[in-house]
Amino acid sequence: MPVEDLIYSMINRKGLTLKLELRNYMKISHPGIEISKPGYLKQRMKLNPDAFKYLYQSHNKNFYSDPEIEPYTYEGYLVLAADGSDINIPTTPETVEKYGNASKRGGKLRAQIGLGCLYDVLNRFILDSSINQVKFDEMRIAQEQIANVQETIGNRYPFMVIMDRGYPSTPAFLQFIDTGIYFVARLKSSDYKAEQQKLKSSDEDVKIELTKSRRRNYIGKKEEAIMMSRDSFLLRLVTVTLEDGTSEVLATNLPRDKFPQEKFGEIYHMRWGIETAYEVLKDRLKIENFTGVKPTLLEQDINSTIYVSNLAEDIICDIEEQNSEHLKKDYKHTMQLNRNISIGLLKSDMIYILLEQDASKKASLMQALYNEISSNVVPIRPDRHYHRTRGQLASNFSNTHKRSF
């Protein structure tokens, strides 16, 4: 089975049994030809999972380097978010050994992968991803991804990175400050506790002393050099009030003249985009529905799902931009595309577009897909909240959350 067919078959994957997946794909691409499951999986084992990472990063580079495209920015900055998520995988001795056990002490073995992503929250692209053991250093992975992100987004726009409270790290902050990386990180109450307690206003430049106790845990590690490079540094601490009325302290190095304190509530709220991206991967695209149990197959499925997610978001954003005036003015409410239906249509029709050799027919199929996606819209209702009942039993098949494929 050629590499092209391997890739197309994974893009077309819908979470069925492998026998049906192969039957459906071969019926579309090579009518009358069959391929056995062992033969297919043998070919899959030869494919580097990073092939899909290369594909989605190449797609992203084309987007950011296109002079006719103006990416969405906030005050001229691309807004990136770093976060990790657990991915449930089949539990076998091999997966537990490679990725780790996520169960509590003494519990039944449960293998999981730790997925770390860097995400453009306004343009809705996963820029980089890393497959790790379930318990991994999120900030270290984020630092590596941030260091390499310029290869994808280029130098047209500066960027900021938003991180949640699991990320703050003094060596990382120092490295970001030294290299000119702008960041916004939510602090726990125990982070720089003495400095937080002495805050006199909602926006201060605070002197962080690098005391012996703060340096102790880094002695003998690679972070030792940067921790010993100075005795103190300035860190801007901004207090924001969240929607539930609680106050949180954010650490940042964004310039005050361009980003006054009142903007940080909106900035931190944008971090929620990466949570939505993970929800799309898990719930809409069924990333945890794997075709096999071997690590190579698992990583192929994860990376191919990220590629499909980026492809879908690119098409959805493109259609929303083309129809922005129509979606705002021609309905009672401001409308947006139905993402669930859009993804279902993409998964249903994209394989025919990819396999079509005639350029005019390919363009016609793509336009038909655009038109059908454009017709499925739902209203945007801001500030809508639902009461969350913990522990409530739910049906396996929700009437309000149907699958699109």
XYZ file of C-alpha atoms in Angstrom:
405
model
C 0.000 0.000 0.000
C 1.679 3.257 -1.097
C 2.405 6.018 1.429
C -0.218 8.242 -0.205
C -2.923 5.655 0.455
C -1.739 5.132 4.032
C -2.078 8.856 4.708
C -5.431 9.216 2.957
C -6.832 6.186 4.779
C -5.923 7.733 8.141
C -7.425 11.096 7.196
C -10.613 9.211 6.242
C -10.667 7.277 9.555
C -14.065 7.369 11.266
C -13.564 5.108 14.266
C -15.133 1.973 12.767
C -13.643 -1.509 12.936
C -10.454 -1.699 10.894
C -12.063 -4.170 8.486
C -14.825 -1.683 7.651
C -12.402 1.252 7.517
C -10.319 -0.537 4.907
C -13.371 -1.727 2.996
C -14.824 1.786 2.814
C -11.550 3.416 1.813
C -10.635 0.849 -0.855
C -14.175 1.012 -2.272
C -13.659 4.744 -2.874
C -9.999 4.769 -3.917
C -9.392 1.381 -5.578
C -12.708 -0.359 -6.387
C -12.406 -4.118 -6.694
C -9.130 -4.322 -4.746
C -8.951 -5.606 -1.185
C -6.217 -5.332 1.413
C -5.892 -7.476 4.517
C -5.701 -6.018 8.010
C -2.275 -7.611 8.708
C -0.914 -6.260 5.410
C -2.243 -2.775 6.128
C -0.897 -2.686 9.684
C 2.475 -3.995 8.493
C 2.705 -1.033 6.125
C 1.536 1.369 8.848
C 4.383 0.236 11.111
C 6.848 1.528 8.494
C 5.414 5.062 8.548
C 6.994 7.625 10.863
C 4.211 9.223 12.998
C 5.936 12.598 12.525
C 4.857 12.521 8.859
C 1.522 14.050 9.928
C 3.278 16.573 12.150
C 5.301 17.622 9.103
C 2.063 17.922 7.093
C 0.207 20.119 9.571
C 3.222 22.321 10.230
C 3.743 22.764 6.471
C 0.074 23.711 6.165
C 0.500 26.244 8.981
C 3.643 27.745 7.416
C 1.766 28.310 4.170
C -0.971 30.143 6.092
C 1.314 32.501 8.031
C 3.628 33.207 5.080
C 0.848 33.984 2.571
C 1.035 37.758 1.901
C -2.672 37.815 0.989
C -3.717 36.468 4.409
C -3.891 38.658 7.500
C -3.885 36.371 10.565
C -6.070 37.410 13.490
C -4.085 39.231 16.177
C -4.724 41.053 19.444
C -3.167 44.522 19.547
C -0.850 43.345 16.770
C 0.260 40.193 18.631
C -0.478 36.578 17.780
C -1.993 34.988 20.889
C -0.659 31.506 21.627
C -1.632 29.200 24.490
C 0.340 26.302 25.946
C -1.393 23.452 27.734
C -1.332 19.693 28.195
C -4.000 17.020 28.247
C -4.219 13.319 29.070
C -5.078 10.950 26.208
C -6.511 7.559 27.155
C -4.871 4.750 25.196
C -5.160 0.937 25.144
C -3.487 -0.555 28.211
C -0.858 -3.139 27.313
C 2.519 -3.935 28.905
C 4.179 -2.055 26.033
C 2.071 1.123 26.350
C 2.375 1.175 30.155
C 6.143 0.805 29.897
C 6.506 3.552 27.273
C 3.921 6.123 28.418
C 3.375 5.337 32.091
C 0.550 4.312 34.401
C -2.111 6.902 35.229
C -3.994 4.905 37.854
C -3.830 5.680 41.540
C -1.485 3.690 43.735
C -2.643 0.102 43.953
C -5.290 0.583 41.268
C -5.721 -1.242 38.000
C -3.128 -0.351 35.355
C -4.307 2.414 33.024
C -2.020 3.663 30.253
C -2.207 7.304 29.191
C -0.290 9.653 26.937
C 0.532 13.205 27.979
C -0.139 15.467 24.986
C 1.381 18.945 25.097
C 0.283 21.515 22.504
C 1.045 25.088 21.513
C -2.091 26.638 20.017
C -2.925 29.866 18.163
C -6.208 30.729 19.874
C -7.383 33.378 17.387
C -6.521 31.539 14.158
C -7.353 28.140 15.723
C -4.270 26.203 14.656
C -2.327 23.695 16.721
C 1.184 24.932 15.938
C 3.124 22.172 17.657
C 2.388 19.016 19.631
C 4.439 16.637 21.731
C 3.581 13.072 22.727
C 4.986 12.283 26.175
C 4.628 10.056 29.183
C 1.475 10.771 31.150
C 3.416 12.661 33.838
C 5.603 15.123 31.989
C 7.164 18.529 32.551
C 4.676 20.785 30.775
C 6.804 23.910 31.018
C 9.874 22.179 29.563
C 7.840 20.991 26.572
C 6.303 24.460 26.198
C 9.761 26.059 26.213
C 10.919 23.730 23.443
C 7.821 24.441 21.356
C 8.047 28.208 21.892
C 11.730 28.161 20.895
C 10.807 26.520 17.568
C 7.511 28.271 16.805
C 9.135 31.034 14.763
C 9.849 28.434 12.054
C 6.081 28.090 11.616
C 4.705 31.594 12.158
C 7.625 33.571 10.715
C 8.558 37.082 11.803
C 5.589 39.116 10.542
C 4.040 39.507 13.992
C 5.228 39.373 17.596
C 3.466 36.846 19.802
C 2.537 36.269 23.406
C 2.063 32.922 25.171
C -0.671 32.381 27.769
C -0.196 29.643 30.379
C -2.301 28.314 33.238
C -1.210 27.950 36.846
C 0.551 24.618 36.311
C 3.242 26.344 34.252
C 4.957 29.087 36.312
C 8.694 28.450 36.664
C 11.338 30.972 37.645
C 14.005 29.613 35.242
C 11.466 29.654 32.404
C 10.441 33.239 33.221
C 14.091 34.293 33.203
C 14.680 32.559 29.886
C 11.607 34.223 28.344
C 12.691 37.640 29.620
C 16.241 37.172 28.318
C 15.077 36.038 24.857
C 12.269 38.587 24.469
C 9.385 36.102 24.640
C 6.193 37.733 25.930
C 4.179 35.603 28.347
C 1.138 35.710 30.624
C 1.018 33.022 33.319
C -1.555 32.487 36.040
C 0.097 32.079 39.459
C -0.918 29.769 42.256
C -1.244 31.390 45.684
C 1.998 29.642 46.672
C 3.982 31.118 43.745
C 6.007 34.119 44.983
C 3.781 34.024 48.038
C 5.579 36.776 49.959
C 5.535 39.112 46.954
C 1.833 38.469 46.298
C 0.938 39.260 49.903
C 2.720 42.611 49.666
C 0.952 43.773 46.500
C -0.442 47.285 46.962
C -2.190 47.647 43.616
C -3.629 45.535 40.804
C -0.637 46.176 38.533
C 2.909 46.317 39.912
C 6.482 45.646 38.861
C 7.739 43.403 41.642
C 11.349 42.623 42.488
C 11.758 38.848 42.771
C 14.747 37.931 44.927
C 16.547 34.749 43.899
C 17.135 33.502 47.416
C 18.984 30.324 48.399
C 15.677 28.548 48.945
C 14.518 29.445 45.424
C 17.802 28.285 43.904
C 18.190 25.121 45.962
C 16.112 22.792 43.764
C 18.071 23.737 40.639
C 21.594 23.060 41.904
C 23.271 20.539 39.620
C 20.590 20.862 36.939
C 20.704 22.658 33.593
C 18.626 25.528 35.073
C 21.368 26.276 37.616
C 23.244 28.605 35.255
C 20.326 30.955 34.637
C 19.287 30.892 38.310
C 22.800 31.942 39.313
C 23.086 34.595 36.595
C 21.568 37.348 38.771
C 20.399 38.030 42.304
C 16.923 39.310 41.395
C 14.685 40.287 38.503
C 11.583 42.383 37.884
C 8.274 40.665 37.174
C 5.019 42.430 36.425
C 2.150 41.068 38.554
C -1.387 41.916 37.428
C -4.505 41.078 39.442
C -7.672 40.260 37.484
C -11.192 39.382 38.569
C -12.645 36.300 36.896
C -16.285 35.790 35.884
C -17.075 33.952 39.126
C -15.847 36.924 41.163
C -12.563 35.393 42.314
C -9.285 37.238 41.892
C -6.205 35.757 40.256
C -2.682 37.070 39.894
C -1.004 36.911 36.499
C 2.742 37.141 35.918
C 3.760 38.850 32.687
C 6.409 40.855 30.885
C 4.038 42.551 28.433
C 4.670 46.302 28.120
C 2.332 48.391 30.280
C 1.923 51.179 27.729
C 0.325 48.795 25.215
C -1.297 46.376 27.649
C -2.769 48.200 30.668
C -4.241 46.232 33.555
C -7.821 46.321 32.228
C -6.866 44.256 29.161
C -5.646 41.228 31.097
C -9.063 39.801 31.901
C -9.715 39.534 28.172
C -6.200 38.256 27.463
C -6.379 35.469 30.033
C -9.896 34.502 28.917
C -8.528 33.834 25.423
C -6.573 30.907 26.869
C -9.862 28.984 26.898
C -9.395 28.460 23.161
C -6.902 25.654 23.752
C -9.403 23.907 26.036
C -11.926 24.064 23.179
C -9.278 22.647 20.822
C -8.769 19.645 23.089
C -12.551 19.200 23.312
C -12.738 19.105 19.495
C -9.940 16.520 19.317
C -11.476 14.252 21.943
C -15.199 14.673 21.455
C -15.694 15.720 17.817
C -12.767 13.956 16.165
C -12.599 10.996 18.582
C -8.835 11.080 18.983
C -8.995 8.314 21.619
C -10.579 5.850 19.177
C -7.422 4.109 17.954
C -6.837 1.644 15.134
C -4.322 -0.459 17.069
C -2.352 -0.839 20.275
C 1.236 -0.411 19.085
C 2.855 2.928 20.053
C 3.610 3.721 16.395
C -0.059 3.303 15.465
C -1.231 5.336 18.463
C 1.083 8.237 17.614
C 0.064 8.118 13.940
C -3.605 8.353 14.934
C -2.950 11.285 17.289
C -0.912 13.288 14.767
C -3.306 12.565 11.889
C -6.238 13.746 14.018
C -4.405 17.004 14.781
C -3.816 17.463 11.050
C -7.526 16.964 10.304
C -8.439 19.367 13.135
C -6.209 22.101 11.694
C -7.591 21.488 8.214
C -11.166 21.744 9.487
C -10.517 24.925 11.473
C -8.790 26.528 8.482
C -11.820 25.874 6.278
C -14.284 26.996 8.966
C -12.346 30.235 9.635
C -12.095 30.920 5.898
C -15.849 30.516 5.393
C -16.684 32.616 8.465
C -14.422 35.412 7.223
C -15.952 35.339 3.733
C -19.453 35.482 5.219
C -18.755 37.709 8.226
C -21.179 40.486 7.239
C -23.922 38.000 6.380
C -23.496 36.148 9.693
C -23.642 39.410 11.676
C -26.443 41.301 9.934
C -28.836 38.893 8.240
C -30.008 37.025 11.341
C -31.614 37.932 14.645
C -28.433 36.844 16.454
C -24.830 36.963 15.313
C -24.238 33.535 13.838
C -21.314 31.153 13.554
C -20.773 27.932 11.639
C -21.897 24.735 13.307
C -18.489 23.207 14.000
C -19.827 19.712 14.662
C -21.672 19.567 11.321
C -18.711 21.181 9.539
C -16.330 18.512 10.803
C -18.799 15.776 9.831
C -19.117 17.141 6.291
C -15.344 17.448 6.012
C -14.778 13.865 7.167
C -17.461 12.673 4.738
C -16.381 14.556 1.600
C -12.677 15.393 1.925
C -11.504 11.975 0.733
C -13.278 12.460 -2.609
C -11.561 15.838 -3.043
C -8.129 14.417 -2.191
C -8.495 11.494 -4.591
C -9.870 13.531 -7.509
C -7.210 13.965 -10.215
C -9.035 16.470 -12.428
C -8.265 19.997 -11.183
C -11.600 21.521 -12.254
C -13.594 18.697 -10.667
C -11.510 18.995 -7.502
C -12.263 22.739 -7.324
C -15.956 22.060 -7.937
C -16.095 19.480 -5.132
C -14.312 21.870 -2.784
C -16.737 24.685 -3.587
C -19.692 22.368 -3.008
C -18.253 21.458 0.403
C -17.781 25.167 1.229
C -21.374 25.910 0.233
C -22.807 23.102 2.351
C -20.738 24.042 5.392
C -21.808 27.693 4.958
C -25.484 26.747 5.203
C -25.147 25.186 8.667
C -25.035 27.992 11.210
C -25.947 28.409 14.876
C -26.400 31.597 16.958
C -23.710 32.964 19.250
C -25.270 33.529 22.664
C -22.658 35.233 24.873
C -22.585 34.793 28.658
C -24.715 31.637 28.524
C -23.982 29.303 31.420
C -25.391 25.960 32.458
C -25.620 24.545 35.931
C -23.138 21.694 36.268
C -24.362 18.727 38.298
C -21.449 16.572 39.347
C -21.984 12.841 39.445
C -25.204 12.981 37.452
C -25.839 9.851 35.404
C -26.099 10.451 31.683
C -27.213 8.410 28.712
C -24.576 6.865 26.463
C -26.265 8.631 23.542
C -27.029 12.260 24.329
C -29.884 13.874 22.390
C -28.151 17.247 22.545
C -24.650 16.129 21.575
C -24.921 13.843 18.571
C -21.841 12.696 16.698
C -21.338 14.003 13.188
C -19.572 10.918 11.819
